[in-house]
Amino acid sequence: MSKSEEQKCLDSVIEYCKKQRGLTKKMGLLLSGTEVERAFNECPDFVKYTPNDTIIGIEHFQVDHFSIEKQNKKIGSHVNKYYNDLKKAQEKFNKTVSESNNAGWTEETANDFAKIVEFSFHNKYTASYGSYIKSFEYSLEKHLKKTDEYIKNLTALTHNKSNIELVFLIDVYSDFSGLFLTDKKGTYKSNVGNAPMFREVVDLLENIDKRKIDYVIMRFNSVNYTQQSKIIVVRTGNIKTQLEKQHIKIYEYAGDDYYTRLQGINRNLPSKQQHTIDGDNLNIEIQTRSDDISQADRLKLVLQGFKKALYCKLNNINCATTMLVQMMIELFGDYYLNLLKAKIPVNWYEWRYLMDTQKETMDKKKKAFEKIWFSQEEDENE
């Protein structure tokens, strides 16, 4: 990410924080301090003098839900490519229109946008919860290893006259739209791409040494949607309690894709775009075929997610599920929960027997599931 893009991120965080209360407002005021001039571009990314005679360093980095693990074990980000390609395509389109005095599409500009849509589609359907956690872990660890260097550089600027504080500004890009989020108030379907606060992320943040890093700011962005970013500010140390005080819900993830990373299953979704130009409109069709996870493997993944979701229900833990797992919960959840509560041995494939012996009941439950969740989705898209 370029320096100008990092600056835009920081500016948006400052603007948001200054309008809030408590710690978040305080952080906005701290980050609004005077920029410290440095002889060369050293880390951390930004350094500010604050009104209370403190030098505060801000290190910005990204977490990408659509990341891939390279052969060298490094994590490669796709989100920057998406935005860079989109920017170039827009600039080319605007230039073509300006030079030709024609507001329509050319085959070249149409093909550019169609490829970007295909790239975005492929990323959404091959990304997983595992890729998100791996990206978060990799990026955080990479910058934690440089903490002593950040502190050394900040200390050199104080001339022993100022205190220093260090902030991690974590810029998260994701698309978790379509997740089912369950808490004590019930279940709702998320229609935004911004990542919920997952328990594994909280665990990663709890491992930050509060003697070296003072604050963490997280900006949660939705890649393919226009929703406003969510910004969360916490002090390091006892982060779970701070989030609870801010009424930020923490979710255990129980989607079927959670277990792909544990079983070494790699998802692949071959796709190909076709497009047609219809006057001012560009129609794009993405052709795809099923991914390479077998039905047997898919069933194993769904059942594992189902078991975890039941555990969360039994223990009143907030839970995030994917569509297939949620369908299992709503069709068979009560039956299995009664067995588990009574401590009766469970046959996890007994749902097949229920489908045969209680077909009418199960069909009604399935239709109710589709009516509640899919009709809701259609209403939102209208």
XYZ file of C-alpha atoms in Angstrom:
382
model
C 0.000 0.000 0.000
C 1.309 3.461 -0.914
C 2.096 6.145 1.667
C -0.803 8.241 0.399
C -3.226 5.345 0.944
C -1.852 4.812 4.450
C -2.372 8.521 5.114
C -5.988 8.274 3.920
C -6.537 5.393 6.323
C -5.066 7.361 9.241
C -7.092 10.470 8.357
C -10.346 8.491 8.247
C -9.575 6.952 11.643
C -8.836 10.372 13.172
C -12.026 11.872 11.747
C -14.135 9.007 13.106
C -12.488 8.843 16.536
C -12.834 12.571 17.252
C -16.624 12.249 16.919
C -16.832 9.449 19.506
C -16.488 9.284 23.295
C -14.111 7.851 25.867
C -10.956 6.070 24.743
C -11.897 6.316 21.071
C -12.221 10.111 21.248
C -8.973 10.335 23.215
C -7.223 8.363 20.476
C -8.550 10.755 17.824
C -7.061 13.696 19.723
C -3.728 11.924 20.233
C -3.434 11.075 16.543
C -4.244 14.681 15.622
C -0.909 15.854 17.014
C 1.810 17.527 14.981
C 3.633 15.293 12.505
C 7.274 14.748 13.454
C 9.645 15.511 10.605
C 12.183 12.764 10.016
C 15.300 12.844 7.876
C 14.271 9.686 6.044
C 11.299 7.378 5.824
C 11.916 5.089 8.774
C 9.507 3.001 10.791
C 6.995 3.334 12.323
C 4.907 4.746 9.482
C 3.776 7.901 11.303
C 5.072 9.804 14.318
C 3.124 12.565 16.103
C 3.809 14.993 18.951
C 0.818 14.997 21.281
C -0.399 17.841 23.535
C 0.691 15.947 26.673
C 4.365 15.935 25.631
C 4.285 12.377 24.316
C 5.653 11.101 21.035
C 3.283 8.551 19.559
C 4.281 6.171 16.775
C 1.679 4.622 14.468
C 2.493 1.493 12.485
C -0.078 0.660 9.812
C -0.509 -2.763 8.219
C -3.140 -4.760 6.362
C -4.996 -8.008 6.941
C -6.508 -9.515 3.794
C -9.305 -12.097 3.860
C -8.436 -12.906 0.225
C -4.780 -13.655 0.873
C -2.936 -16.712 -0.412
C -0.054 -18.660 1.102
C 2.945 -18.722 -1.223
C 5.449 -21.561 -1.566
C 7.903 -19.655 0.646
C 5.222 -19.585 3.401
C 4.747 -15.836 3.010
C 1.193 -14.516 2.752
C 0.360 -12.667 -0.447
C -2.440 -10.084 -0.514
C -5.025 -9.819 -3.298
C -6.922 -6.760 -2.106
C -4.289 -4.272 -3.277
C -4.265 -5.820 -6.753
C -8.058 -5.546 -6.858
C -8.044 -1.840 -5.995
C -5.078 -1.036 -8.262
C -6.669 -2.814 -11.235
C -9.987 -1.100 -10.578
C -8.321 2.317 -10.417
C -6.441 1.722 -13.688
C -9.594 0.490 -15.426
C -11.532 3.559 -14.289
C -8.766 5.880 -15.463
C -8.598 4.149 -18.858
C -12.396 4.318 -19.222
C -12.472 8.032 -18.358
C -9.625 8.758 -20.790
C -11.344 6.819 -23.597
C -14.609 8.685 -23.034
C -12.832 12.036 -22.902
C -10.797 11.476 -26.068
C -13.641 10.032 -28.126
C -16.461 12.221 -26.777
C -18.355 8.944 -26.484
C -19.968 7.866 -23.219
C -20.212 4.227 -24.312
C -18.025 1.204 -23.697
C -15.221 -0.023 -25.919
C -14.357 -3.713 -26.076
C -11.050 -3.019 -24.328
C -12.534 -1.111 -21.368
C -15.409 -3.596 -21.095
C -12.957 -6.501 -20.959
C -10.918 -4.730 -18.248
C -13.942 -4.344 -15.971
C -15.225 -7.855 -16.689
C -11.861 -9.336 -15.664
C -11.944 -7.356 -12.410
C -15.446 -8.645 -11.633
C -14.273 -12.201 -12.347
C -11.223 -11.701 -10.105
C -13.435 -10.369 -7.323
C -15.909 -13.252 -7.712
C -13.133 -15.842 -7.598
C -11.593 -14.256 -4.489
C -14.905 -14.179 -2.630
C -15.699 -17.844 -3.223
C -12.208 -19.240 -2.611
C -11.456 -17.129 0.478
C -12.088 -18.845 3.789
C -12.097 -18.123 7.474
C -8.765 -19.950 7.586
C -7.178 -17.587 5.052
C -8.421 -14.639 7.117
C -6.966 -15.915 10.408
C -3.710 -16.914 8.720
C -3.375 -13.434 7.194
C -4.102 -11.793 10.563
C -1.574 -14.004 12.363
C 1.101 -13.518 9.692
C 0.774 -9.723 9.477
C 0.631 -9.252 13.236
C 3.643 -11.488 13.901
C 5.633 -9.791 11.131
C 5.199 -6.391 12.787
C 5.606 -7.638 16.357
C 9.102 -8.794 15.374
C 9.966 -5.167 14.542
C 8.670 -3.713 17.801
C 12.107 -3.107 19.291
C 13.137 -1.253 16.132
C 10.051 0.981 16.343
C 10.780 1.766 19.990
C 14.447 2.487 19.269
C 13.552 4.958 16.505
C 10.930 6.692 18.646
C 13.292 6.946 21.610
C 15.909 8.624 19.384
C 13.402 11.375 18.589
C 12.630 12.206 22.234
C 16.136 13.302 23.289
C 15.091 11.916 26.694
C 12.510 14.712 27.115
C 9.293 12.997 26.083
C 7.382 9.810 26.757
C 6.745 7.434 23.862
C 3.712 5.345 22.946
C 3.219 2.912 20.094
C 0.020 2.154 18.195
C -0.768 -0.649 15.750
C -3.286 0.479 13.126
C -4.640 -2.728 11.570
C -6.501 -2.261 8.287
C -8.746 -5.309 7.739
C -10.284 -6.130 4.336
C -12.857 -8.892 4.103
C -16.142 -10.124 2.734
C -18.041 -12.091 5.366
C -21.472 -11.196 4.010
C -23.966 -14.036 4.362
C -22.750 -15.261 7.756
C -25.373 -16.208 10.328
C -24.579 -14.556 13.663
C -26.179 -15.975 16.811
C -26.110 -14.396 20.270
C -28.444 -14.377 23.277
C -30.921 -12.175 21.381
C -31.279 -14.626 18.489
C -29.904 -15.184 14.993
C -29.560 -12.727 12.149
C -27.958 -12.886 8.735
C -25.172 -10.403 8.111
C -25.524 -8.435 4.902
C -22.221 -6.608 5.278
C -18.741 -7.785 4.366
C -16.999 -6.314 7.431
C -15.543 -9.055 9.606
C -17.231 -9.661 12.970
C -14.934 -9.828 15.975
C -13.884 -13.466 16.095
C -12.577 -15.135 19.249
C -9.359 -16.269 17.504
C -8.573 -12.668 16.558
C -9.068 -11.595 20.177
C -6.680 -14.364 21.261
C -4.033 -13.085 18.835
C -4.419 -9.538 20.145
C -4.218 -10.697 23.767
C -0.703 -12.018 23.053
C 0.610 -8.527 22.262
C 3.135 -7.358 24.865
C 1.473 -4.339 26.509
C 4.876 -3.164 27.751
C 5.822 -2.408 24.138
C 2.580 -1.745 22.255
C 0.150 0.646 23.946
C -2.900 0.657 21.692
C -4.481 -1.284 18.852
C -6.832 0.349 16.339
C -8.722 -1.926 13.961
C -10.467 -0.595 10.863
C -12.770 -3.256 9.416
C -13.491 -2.685 5.715
C -15.831 -4.481 3.333
C -14.085 -5.035 0.004
C -16.966 -5.498 -2.409
C -19.589 -3.394 -0.681
C -20.094 0.268 0.111
C -20.731 -0.106 3.848
C -18.934 2.253 6.173
C -15.802 0.919 7.839
C -16.046 -0.164 11.480
C -13.342 1.230 13.762
C -12.447 -0.204 17.169
C -9.875 1.187 19.620
C -8.466 -0.763 22.589
C -5.548 -0.587 24.944
C -3.342 -3.651 24.883
C -3.885 -6.112 27.722
C -7.205 -7.637 28.746
C -8.694 -6.861 25.341
C -11.684 -9.191 25.724
C -12.952 -7.224 28.735
C -12.497 -3.921 26.903
C -14.479 -5.160 23.911
C -17.282 -6.351 26.184
C -17.408 -2.928 27.873
C -17.746 -1.371 24.420
C -20.644 -3.800 23.710
C -18.696 -5.403 20.869
C -19.778 -9.018 20.468
C -17.162 -11.740 20.101
C -18.081 -14.784 17.992
C -16.813 -18.341 17.865
C -16.573 -19.393 14.221
C -18.419 -22.594 13.278
C -18.608 -22.369 9.496
C -17.885 -25.440 7.366
C -14.876 -23.691 5.757
C -13.182 -23.466 9.187
C -12.001 -27.052 8.877
C -10.529 -26.849 5.370
C -7.222 -25.616 6.788
C -7.181 -28.325 9.481
C -7.688 -31.158 6.985
C -5.440 -29.800 4.229
C -8.343 -29.286 1.818
C -7.659 -26.592 -0.765
C -10.571 -24.906 -2.453
C -10.515 -24.237 -6.171
C -13.282 -22.544 -8.134
C -12.487 -22.350 -11.860
C -14.336 -19.445 -13.458
C -14.546 -17.663 -16.774
C -16.199 -14.364 -17.645
C -18.266 -13.448 -20.677
C -19.568 -9.952 -21.311
C -21.783 -8.082 -23.731
C -22.141 -4.365 -24.359
C -25.712 -3.087 -24.508
C -25.554 0.654 -25.151
C -24.421 2.285 -21.915
C -24.780 -0.996 -20.020
C -22.154 -3.691 -19.554
C -23.577 -7.166 -18.867
C -21.139 -9.603 -17.242
C -21.723 -13.328 -16.806
C -19.415 -15.449 -14.686
C -19.344 -19.108 -15.685
C -18.119 -21.485 -13.024
C -18.254 -25.100 -11.974
C -18.293 -26.758 -8.586
C -15.143 -26.556 -6.498
C -12.907 -29.572 -6.054
C -14.136 -30.584 -2.596
C -15.860 -33.935 -2.868
C -19.351 -34.446 -1.458
C -17.908 -36.716 1.225
C -15.380 -34.070 2.309
C -18.029 -31.346 2.199
C -20.307 -33.398 4.470
C -17.471 -33.922 6.958
C -16.811 -30.177 7.040
C -20.488 -29.324 7.559
C -20.867 -31.903 10.353
C -17.805 -30.557 12.150
C -19.213 -27.040 11.938
C -22.582 -28.368 13.140
C -20.967 -30.015 16.185
C -19.151 -26.798 17.068
C -22.317 -24.723 16.668
C -24.184 -27.123 18.992
C -21.390 -26.779 21.552
C -21.801 -22.987 21.379
C -25.561 -23.291 21.882
C -25.114 -25.588 24.881
C -22.676 -23.149 26.473
C -24.358 -19.847 25.492
C -21.427 -18.777 23.317
C -21.955 -16.314 20.458
C -21.535 -18.211 17.206
C -20.996 -17.463 13.508
C -22.130 -20.097 11.012
C -22.254 -20.515 7.239
C -25.450 -21.371 5.354
C -25.084 -25.176 5.316
C -24.232 -25.345 9.011
C -27.114 -23.033 9.899
C -29.516 -25.184 7.892
C -28.371 -28.238 9.888
C -28.956 -26.295 13.097
C -32.483 -25.294 12.150
C -33.462 -28.729 10.814
C -31.804 -31.037 13.328
C -30.442 -28.819 16.114
C -33.230 -29.397 18.646
C -33.034 -33.176 18.220
C -29.280 -33.337 18.822
C -29.356 -30.770 21.628
C -31.874 -32.911 23.531
C -29.582 -35.933 23.171
C -26.525 -33.981 24.303
C -28.334 -32.456 27.293
C -29.509 -35.906 28.332
C -25.971 -37.249 27.779
C -27.274 -39.891 25.398
C -24.666 -41.239 22.908
C -24.974 -39.416 19.575
C -24.890 -40.869 16.069
C -23.878 -37.859 13.967
C -25.279 -39.427 10.791
C -28.721 -40.019 12.307
C -29.983 -36.887 10.526
C -30.268 -39.051 7.396
C -32.673 -41.332 9.258
C -34.688 -38.280 10.362
C -34.911 -37.076 6.761
C -36.524 -40.403 5.815
C -38.744 -41.060 8.823
C -39.838 -37.444 9.441
C -39.857 -36.280 5.844
C -42.929 -34.046 6.147
C -41.595 -32.284 9.246
C -38.143 -31.818 7.736
C -39.577 -30.491 4.470
C -41.563 -27.902 6.435
C -38.463 -26.867 8.363
C -36.457 -26.559 5.153
C -39.145 -24.423 3.507
C -39.320 -22.246 6.625
C -35.534 -21.816 6.525
C -35.628 -20.772 2.875
C -38.591 -18.437 3.432
C -37.011 -16.665 6.385
C -33.504 -16.234 5.070
C -33.754 -16.201 1.299
C -36.865 -14.032 1.031
C -35.107 -11.623 3.397
C -32.126 -11.592 1.037
C -34.355 -10.855 -1.961
C -36.003 -7.961 -0.111
C -32.600 -6.471 0.708
C -31.494 -6.704 -2.937
C -34.588 -4.970 -4.315
